């Protein structure tokens, strides 16, 4: 059975801290791994990763994929209160299915 | 473009009632999908469609039906609602999900459903 696991499930940090969110997966026919940010409404797309070792960056956020060890990390540096959200990891399979992990709830306090 | 729209935003049903959650997109996207989101469980795929006339089951299809008669619309039907179907439902679309070069899904605002 395909599954995506995220850790930690929740995290509280202070503004300015750096955080690392983890995502591991076991799926058949991996196509890509996606990260989403969800605030109080619908998820918004952050990154799509298909190749090992290539870091994707967007401002203070970065992500990398390890297809051999079947995991990805999402780093957020110099966190701000606006980074408070649920971060969702998802894996797309060759069968056009997307399997989501449970999410990591990040709270950034001033 | 309105993007992905969902109606209603909120709904309360009694056990055994039926209803249809509406989803529409005006971006000519081929791929559409329905998810439910429950606390601590992320999003779980209910049904998806790779184009008009084609639908398939996701992780948790039981109790739900879908159809895709047009590219724009992808309604989700609950035939006999149960309390276990209390959840937030998201519809999403993507222009060409089969190609890994473009994987972004656009999500609708969600429908919060309560079944008593």
Tab-separated table of N, CA, C and O in Angstrom, chain B residues 1 5 28 34 36 45 51 64-65 67 69-70 80 85 87 96 100:
chain	number	residue	atom	x	y	z
B	1	UNK	N	-10.252	34.587	-15.068
B	1	UNK	CA	-10.631	33.190	-14.730
B	1	UNK	C	-11.053	33.085	-13.271
B	1	UNK	O	-10.437	33.671	-12.400
B	5	UNK	N	-13.928	26.449	-8.594
B	5	UNK	CA	-14.990	26.867	-7.681
B	5	UNK	C	-15.694	25.642	-7.130
B	5	UNK	O	-15.850	24.626	-7.826
B	28	UNK	N	-9.818	24.921	-18.526
B	28	UNK	CA	-9.690	23.863	-19.533
B	28	UNK	C	-8.711	22.769	-19.087
B	28	UNK	O	-7.993	22.192	-19.915
B	34	UNK	N	-10.975	14.833	-6.393
B	34	UNK	CA	-11.636	15.152	-5.136
B	34	UNK	C	-10.841	14.558	-3.983
B	34	UNK	O	-10.428	13.382	-4.039
B	36	UNK	N	-10.702	14.462	0.520
B	36	UNK	CA	-11.262	14.834	1.807
B	36	UNK	C	-10.114	15.040	2.775
B	36	UNK	O	-9.074	14.380	2.676
B	45	UNK	N	-7.289	11.005	-1.354
B	45	UNK	CA	-7.895	11.052	-2.679
B	45	UNK	C	-9.142	10.174	-2.716
B	45	UNK	O	-9.102	8.993	-2.380
B	51	UNK	N	-9.824	13.094	-17.754
B	51	UNK	CA	-10.448	13.768	-18.885
B	51	UNK	C	-11.938	13.470	-18.905
B	51	UNK	O	-12.418	12.588	-18.179
B	64	UNK	N	-19.032	7.298	-2.258
B	64	UNK	CA	-19.003	8.462	-3.149
B	64	UNK	C	-19.069	8.012	-4.612
B	64	UNK	O	-18.460	7.004	-4.985
B	65	UNK	N	-19.772	8.791	-5.408
B	65	UNK	CA	-19.784	8.579	-6.850
B	65	UNK	C	-19.385	9.860	-7.557
B	65	UNK	O	-19.639	10.964	-7.039
B	67	UNK	N	-18.864	11.646	-11.761
B	67	UNK	CA	-19.011	11.550	-13.213
B	67	UNK	C	-18.298	12.735	-13.815
B	67	UNK	O	-18.079	13.749	-13.148
B	69	UNK	N	-18.912	14.468	-17.304
B	69	UNK	CA	-19.526	14.574	-18.624
B	69	UNK	C	-18.945	15.726	-19.434
B	69	UNK	O	-19.013	15.735	-20.662
B	70	UNK	N	-18.353	16.706	-18.755
B	70	UNK	CA	-17.716	17.823	-19.446
B	70	UNK	C	-16.328	18.041	-18.858
B	70	UNK	O	-16.035	17.593	-17.746
B	80	UNK	N	-25.828	8.194	0.341
B	80	UNK	CA	-26.498	8.018	1.629
B	80	UNK	C	-25.496	8.444	2.691
B	80	UNK	O	-24.669	7.646	3.123
B	85	UNK	N	-18.549	10.587	7.028
B	85	UNK	CA	-18.248	11.432	5.889
B	85	UNK	C	-18.168	12.920	6.260
B	85	UNK	O	-17.962	13.765	5.393
B	87	UNK	N	-16.375	15.965	7.006
B	87	UNK	CA	-15.010	16.282	6.583
B	87	UNK	C	-15.020	17.595	5.819
B	87	UNK	O	-16.074	18.200	5.582
B	96	UNK	N	-2.336	19.195	-17.107
B	96	UNK	CA	-1.896	17.996	-17.805
B	96	UNK	C	-1.113	17.154	-16.822
B	96	UNK	O	0.115	17.150	-16.838
B	100	UNK	N	5.128	14.876	-15.949
B	100	UNK	CA	5.747	15.269	-14.690
B	100	UNK	C	6.332	16.668	-14.747
B	100	UNK	O	6.706	17.206	-13.726
